[in-house]
CSV table of C-alpha atoms (C1' of nucleotides) in Angstrom, one decimal:
chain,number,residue,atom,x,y,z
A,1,UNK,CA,-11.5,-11.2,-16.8
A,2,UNK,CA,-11.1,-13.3,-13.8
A,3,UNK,CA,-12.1,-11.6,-10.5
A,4,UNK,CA,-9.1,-12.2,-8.3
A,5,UNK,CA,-7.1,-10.7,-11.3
A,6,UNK,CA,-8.8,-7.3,-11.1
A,7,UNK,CA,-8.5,-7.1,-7.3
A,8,UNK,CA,-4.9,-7.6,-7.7
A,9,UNK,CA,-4.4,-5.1,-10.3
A,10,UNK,CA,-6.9,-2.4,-8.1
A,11,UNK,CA,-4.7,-2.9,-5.6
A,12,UNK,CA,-2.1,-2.6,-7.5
A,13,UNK,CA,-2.6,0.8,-8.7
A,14,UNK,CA,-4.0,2.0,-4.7
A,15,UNK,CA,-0.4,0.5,-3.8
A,16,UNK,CA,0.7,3.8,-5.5
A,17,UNK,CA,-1.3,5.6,-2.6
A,18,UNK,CA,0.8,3.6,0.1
A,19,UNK,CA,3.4,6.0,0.5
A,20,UNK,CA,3.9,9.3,2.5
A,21,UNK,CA,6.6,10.4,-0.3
A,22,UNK,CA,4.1,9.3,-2.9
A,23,UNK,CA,1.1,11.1,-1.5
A,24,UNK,CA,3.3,14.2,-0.9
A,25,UNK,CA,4.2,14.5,-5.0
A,26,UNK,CA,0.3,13.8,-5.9
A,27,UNK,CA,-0.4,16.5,-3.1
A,28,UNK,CA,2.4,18.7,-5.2
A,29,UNK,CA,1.3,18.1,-8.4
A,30,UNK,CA,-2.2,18.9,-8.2
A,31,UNK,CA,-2.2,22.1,-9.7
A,32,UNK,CA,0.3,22.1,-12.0
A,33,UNK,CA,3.3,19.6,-13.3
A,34,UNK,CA,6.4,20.0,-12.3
A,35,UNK,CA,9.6,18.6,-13.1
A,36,UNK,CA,12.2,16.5,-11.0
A,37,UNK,CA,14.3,18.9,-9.3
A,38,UNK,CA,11.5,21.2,-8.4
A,39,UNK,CA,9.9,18.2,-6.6
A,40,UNK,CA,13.1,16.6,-4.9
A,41,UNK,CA,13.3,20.2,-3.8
A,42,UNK,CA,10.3,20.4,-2.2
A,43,UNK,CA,10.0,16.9,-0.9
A,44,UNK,CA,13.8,16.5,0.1
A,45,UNK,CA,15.4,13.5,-0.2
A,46,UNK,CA,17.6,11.3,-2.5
A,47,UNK,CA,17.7,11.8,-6.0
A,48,UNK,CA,17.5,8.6,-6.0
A,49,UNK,CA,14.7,8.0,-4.2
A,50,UNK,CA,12.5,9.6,-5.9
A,51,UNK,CA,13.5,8.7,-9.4
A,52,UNK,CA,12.3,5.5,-7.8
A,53,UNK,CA,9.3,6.4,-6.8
A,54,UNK,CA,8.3,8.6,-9.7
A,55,UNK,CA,9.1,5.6,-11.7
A,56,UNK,CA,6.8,3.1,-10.1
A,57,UNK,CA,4.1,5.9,-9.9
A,58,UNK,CA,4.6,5.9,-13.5
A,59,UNK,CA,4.3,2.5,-14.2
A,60,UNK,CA,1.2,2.4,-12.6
A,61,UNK,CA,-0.3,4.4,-14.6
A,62,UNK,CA,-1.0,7.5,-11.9
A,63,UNK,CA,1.7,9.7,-13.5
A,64,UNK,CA,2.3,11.1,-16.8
A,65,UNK,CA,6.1,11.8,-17.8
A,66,UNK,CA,6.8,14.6,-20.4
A,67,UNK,CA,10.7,15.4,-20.9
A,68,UNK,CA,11.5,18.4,-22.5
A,69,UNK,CA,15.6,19.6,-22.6
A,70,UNK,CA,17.4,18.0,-20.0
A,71,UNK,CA,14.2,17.8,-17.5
A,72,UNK,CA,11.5,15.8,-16.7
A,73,UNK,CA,7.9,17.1,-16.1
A,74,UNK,CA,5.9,15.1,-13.7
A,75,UNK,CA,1.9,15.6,-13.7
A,76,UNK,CA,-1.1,13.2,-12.5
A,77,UNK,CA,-2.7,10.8,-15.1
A,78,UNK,CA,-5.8,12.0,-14.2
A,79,UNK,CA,-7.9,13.9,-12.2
A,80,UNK,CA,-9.2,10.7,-11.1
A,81,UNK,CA,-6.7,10.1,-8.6
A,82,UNK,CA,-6.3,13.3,-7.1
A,83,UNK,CA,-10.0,13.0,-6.2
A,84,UNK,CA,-8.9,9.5,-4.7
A,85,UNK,CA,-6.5,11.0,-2.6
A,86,UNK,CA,-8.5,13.3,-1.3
A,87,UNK,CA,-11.3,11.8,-0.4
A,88,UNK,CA,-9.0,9.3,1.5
A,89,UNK,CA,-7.6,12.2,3.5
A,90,UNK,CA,-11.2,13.0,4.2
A,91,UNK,CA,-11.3,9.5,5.9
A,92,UNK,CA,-8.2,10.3,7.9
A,93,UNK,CA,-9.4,14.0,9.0
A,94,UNK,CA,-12.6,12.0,10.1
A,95,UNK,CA,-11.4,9.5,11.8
A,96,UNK,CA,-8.6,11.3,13.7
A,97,UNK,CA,-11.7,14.3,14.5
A,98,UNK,CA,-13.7,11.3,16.3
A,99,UNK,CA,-10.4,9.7,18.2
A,100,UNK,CA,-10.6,13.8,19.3
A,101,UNK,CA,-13.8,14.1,20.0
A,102,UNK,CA,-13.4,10.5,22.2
A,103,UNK,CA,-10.7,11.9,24.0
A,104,UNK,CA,-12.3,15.0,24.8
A,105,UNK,CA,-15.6,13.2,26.5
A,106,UNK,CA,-12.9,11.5,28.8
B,1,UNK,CA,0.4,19.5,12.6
B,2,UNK,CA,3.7,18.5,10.6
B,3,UNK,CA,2.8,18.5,7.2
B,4,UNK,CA,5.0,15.0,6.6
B,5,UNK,CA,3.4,13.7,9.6
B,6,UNK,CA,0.5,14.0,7.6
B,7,UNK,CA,1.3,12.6,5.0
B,8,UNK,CA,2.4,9.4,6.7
B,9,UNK,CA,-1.2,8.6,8.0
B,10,UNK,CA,-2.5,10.0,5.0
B,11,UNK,CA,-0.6,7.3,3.7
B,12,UNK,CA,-1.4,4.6,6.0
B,13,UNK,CA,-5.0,4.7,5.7
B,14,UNK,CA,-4.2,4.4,1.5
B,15,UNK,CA,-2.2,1.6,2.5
B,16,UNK,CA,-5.9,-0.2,3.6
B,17,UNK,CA,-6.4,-0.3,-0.8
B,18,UNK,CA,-3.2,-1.9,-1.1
B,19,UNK,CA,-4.4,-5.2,-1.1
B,20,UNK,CA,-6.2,-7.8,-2.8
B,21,UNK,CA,-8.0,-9.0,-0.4
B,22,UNK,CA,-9.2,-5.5,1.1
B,23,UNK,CA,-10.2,-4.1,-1.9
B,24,UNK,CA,-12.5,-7.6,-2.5
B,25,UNK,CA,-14.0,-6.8,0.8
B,26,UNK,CA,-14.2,-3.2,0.7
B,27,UNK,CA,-16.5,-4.3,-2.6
B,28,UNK,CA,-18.3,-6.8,-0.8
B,29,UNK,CA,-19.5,-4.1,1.9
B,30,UNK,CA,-20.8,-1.7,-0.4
B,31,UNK,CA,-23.9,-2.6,-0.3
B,32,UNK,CA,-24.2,-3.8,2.8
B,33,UNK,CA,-22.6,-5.0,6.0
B,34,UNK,CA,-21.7,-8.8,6.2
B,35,UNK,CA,-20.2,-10.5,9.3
B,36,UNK,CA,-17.2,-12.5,9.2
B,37,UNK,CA,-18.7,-15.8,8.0
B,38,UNK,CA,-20.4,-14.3,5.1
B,39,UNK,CA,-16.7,-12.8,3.6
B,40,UNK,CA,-14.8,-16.0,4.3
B,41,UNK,CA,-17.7,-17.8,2.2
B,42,UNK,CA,-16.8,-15.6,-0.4
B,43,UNK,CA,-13.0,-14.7,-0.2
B,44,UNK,CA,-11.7,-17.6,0.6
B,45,UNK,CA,-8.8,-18.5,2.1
B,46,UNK,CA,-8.1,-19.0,6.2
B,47,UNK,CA,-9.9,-17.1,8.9
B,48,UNK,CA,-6.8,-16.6,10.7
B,49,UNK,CA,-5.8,-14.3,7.7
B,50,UNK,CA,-8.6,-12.5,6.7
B,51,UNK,CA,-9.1,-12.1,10.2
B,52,UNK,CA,-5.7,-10.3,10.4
B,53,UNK,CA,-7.0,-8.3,7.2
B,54,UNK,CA,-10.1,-7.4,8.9
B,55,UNK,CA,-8.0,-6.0,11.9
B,56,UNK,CA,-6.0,-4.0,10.1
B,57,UNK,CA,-8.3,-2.4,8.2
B,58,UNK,CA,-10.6,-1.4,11.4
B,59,UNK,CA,-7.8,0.0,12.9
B,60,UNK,CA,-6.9,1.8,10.3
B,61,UNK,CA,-10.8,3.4,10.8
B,62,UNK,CA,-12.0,2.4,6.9
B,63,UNK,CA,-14.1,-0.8,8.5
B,64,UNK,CA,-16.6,-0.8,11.6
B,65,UNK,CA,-17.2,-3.5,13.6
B,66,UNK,CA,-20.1,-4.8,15.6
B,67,UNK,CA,-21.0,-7.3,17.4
B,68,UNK,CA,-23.9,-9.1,17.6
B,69,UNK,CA,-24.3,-12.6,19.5
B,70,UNK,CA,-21.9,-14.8,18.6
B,71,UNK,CA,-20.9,-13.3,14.8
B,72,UNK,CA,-19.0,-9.9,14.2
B,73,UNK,CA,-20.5,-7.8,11.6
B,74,UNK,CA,-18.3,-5.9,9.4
B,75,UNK,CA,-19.1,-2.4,7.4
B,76,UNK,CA,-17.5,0.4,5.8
B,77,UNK,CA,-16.9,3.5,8.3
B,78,UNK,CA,-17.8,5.4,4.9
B,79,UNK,CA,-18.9,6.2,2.1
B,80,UNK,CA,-16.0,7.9,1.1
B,81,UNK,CA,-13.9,4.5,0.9
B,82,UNK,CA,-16.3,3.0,-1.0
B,83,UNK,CA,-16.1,6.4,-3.3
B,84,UNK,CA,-12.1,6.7,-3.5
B,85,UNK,CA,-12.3,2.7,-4.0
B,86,UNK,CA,-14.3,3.1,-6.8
B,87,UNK,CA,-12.2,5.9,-8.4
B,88,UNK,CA,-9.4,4.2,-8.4
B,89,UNK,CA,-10.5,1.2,-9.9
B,90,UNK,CA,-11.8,4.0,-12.8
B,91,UNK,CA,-8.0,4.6,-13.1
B,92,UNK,CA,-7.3,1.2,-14.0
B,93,UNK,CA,-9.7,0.6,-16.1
B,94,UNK,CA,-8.8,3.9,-18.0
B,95,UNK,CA,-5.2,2.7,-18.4
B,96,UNK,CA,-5.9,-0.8,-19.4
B,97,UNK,CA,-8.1,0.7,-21.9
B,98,UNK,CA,-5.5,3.1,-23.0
B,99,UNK,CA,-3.3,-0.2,-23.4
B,100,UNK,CA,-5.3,-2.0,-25.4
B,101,UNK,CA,-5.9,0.8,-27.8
B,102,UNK,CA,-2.1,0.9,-28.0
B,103,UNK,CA,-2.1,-2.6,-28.7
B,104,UNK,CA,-4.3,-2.5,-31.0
B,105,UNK,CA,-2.9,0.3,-33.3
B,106,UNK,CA,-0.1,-2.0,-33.6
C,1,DT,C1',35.8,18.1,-26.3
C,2,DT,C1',35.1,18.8,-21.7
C,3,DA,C1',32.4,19.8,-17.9
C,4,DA,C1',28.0,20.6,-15.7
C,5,DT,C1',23.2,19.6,-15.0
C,6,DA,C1',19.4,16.4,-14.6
C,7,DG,C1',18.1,12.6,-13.8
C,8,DT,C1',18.0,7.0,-14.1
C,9,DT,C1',19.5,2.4,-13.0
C,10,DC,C1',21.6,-1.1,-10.2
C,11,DA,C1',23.0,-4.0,-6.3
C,12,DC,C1',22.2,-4.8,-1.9
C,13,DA,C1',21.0,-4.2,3.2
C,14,DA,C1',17.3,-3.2,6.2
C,15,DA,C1',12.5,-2.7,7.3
C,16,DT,C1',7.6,-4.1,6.6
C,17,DA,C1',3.9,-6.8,5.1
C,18,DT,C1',1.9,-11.2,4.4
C,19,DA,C1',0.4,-16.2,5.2
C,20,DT,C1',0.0,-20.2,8.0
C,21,DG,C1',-1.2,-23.2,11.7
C,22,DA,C1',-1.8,-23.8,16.4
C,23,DA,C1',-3.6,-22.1,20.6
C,24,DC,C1',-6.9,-19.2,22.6
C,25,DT,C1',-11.6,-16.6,23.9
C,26,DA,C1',-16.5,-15.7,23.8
C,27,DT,C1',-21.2,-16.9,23.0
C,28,DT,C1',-24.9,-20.2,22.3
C,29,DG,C1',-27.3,-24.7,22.5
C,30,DT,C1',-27.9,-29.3,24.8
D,1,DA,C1',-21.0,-28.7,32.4
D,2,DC,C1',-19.7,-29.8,27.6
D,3,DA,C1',-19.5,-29.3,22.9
D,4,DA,C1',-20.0,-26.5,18.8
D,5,DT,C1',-19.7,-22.2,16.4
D,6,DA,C1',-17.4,-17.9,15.4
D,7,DG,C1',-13.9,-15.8,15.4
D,8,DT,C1',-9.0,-13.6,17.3
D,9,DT,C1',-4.2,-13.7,18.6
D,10,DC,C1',0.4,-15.2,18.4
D,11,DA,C1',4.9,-16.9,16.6
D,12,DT,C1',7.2,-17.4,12.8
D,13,DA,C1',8.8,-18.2,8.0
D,14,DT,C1',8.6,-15.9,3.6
D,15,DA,C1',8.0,-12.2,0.4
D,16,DT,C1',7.8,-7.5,-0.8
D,17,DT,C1',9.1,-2.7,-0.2
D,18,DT,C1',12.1,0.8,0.8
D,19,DG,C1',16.5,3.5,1.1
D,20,DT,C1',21.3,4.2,-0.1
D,21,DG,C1',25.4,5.1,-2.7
D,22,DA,C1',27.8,4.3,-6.8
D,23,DA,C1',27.8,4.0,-11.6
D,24,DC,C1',25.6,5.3,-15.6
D,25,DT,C1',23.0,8.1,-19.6
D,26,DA,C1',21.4,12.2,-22.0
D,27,DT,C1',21.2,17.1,-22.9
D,28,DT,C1',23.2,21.6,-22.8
D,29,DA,C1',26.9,25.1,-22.3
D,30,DA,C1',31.6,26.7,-22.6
DNA sequence: TTAATAGTTCACAAATATATGAACTATTGT
DNA sequence: ACAATAGTTCATATATTTGTGAACTATTAA
């Protein structure tokens, strides 16, 4: 496969990242899946909303949608991206400890 | 700190994946840095905008920058980009795979 | 069958991100 | 001092993302 194509589809899928709502429900779902309502009532919000971004995430590929009754269960694809996520977090705890650290040596 | 503050520069420093061009560069630097020359020669595309690219992604604390005569030198602030990068490009490849198989059964 | 619950989908307005070219700055070589 | 190299910055047009409310669908309960 052509280069440029797999770029755009990796960022593609880190797109799914790009979101404060979105990296709240990965946050949320690490331990255990949960379905709709439990989310929107955790994350507040539009129902809406967050149909919409559970449905991208979805799409993507970084969530796995299981209905059961009248509700849908949310969990990760794969343990794969909560590693991700958290290892970008990493970078922001570092990066905010050395603006910190800068500040303080002023 | 606010936990959705949080997650909005958790969510800004994932925005740095979301983009074709970053995620070609954050590949080109894993090995080794490369200043700006060297990434144009293999991106493509203006200086003006991988410039911009280049910005936003040192500002956003995933590249370092350094300056040596007249050429700026470009590197990953850490391994752990280059690690959550790689992950999520795992993802994809997982669910194009999964795709295929689908295809394929058909 | 009617109502309630649990969501999804759609159209559209507003906000953000992206690309481009032109103008600008800084360093080095002549 | 002057030109060349190596980039950055800025203004702006375009494209993409995001949020909202209203309308819609599916399942369950009465």
């Amino acid at each position: 496969m052509d280069k440029k194509k797999i770029f755009e589809l990796h960022a593609d899928v880190c797109k799914a990242l790009g979101h404060p709502l979105r990296i709240e429900v990965i946050d949320l779902l690490q331990e255990k899946e949960l379905c709709f309502t439990d989310i929107l009532e955790v994350t507040g919000g539009t129902k809406s909303n967050l149909s919409q971004h559970l449905s991208v995430m979805t799409k993507k590929g970084i969530l796995k949608m299981r209905r059961e009754g009248q509700c849908n269960y949310y969990s990760l694809s794969s343990l794969k991206v909560a590693q991700a996520c958290r290892l970008m977090r990493e970078v922001l705890i570092d990066n905010l400890t050395k603006h910190k650290e800068l500040l303080e040596k002023m």
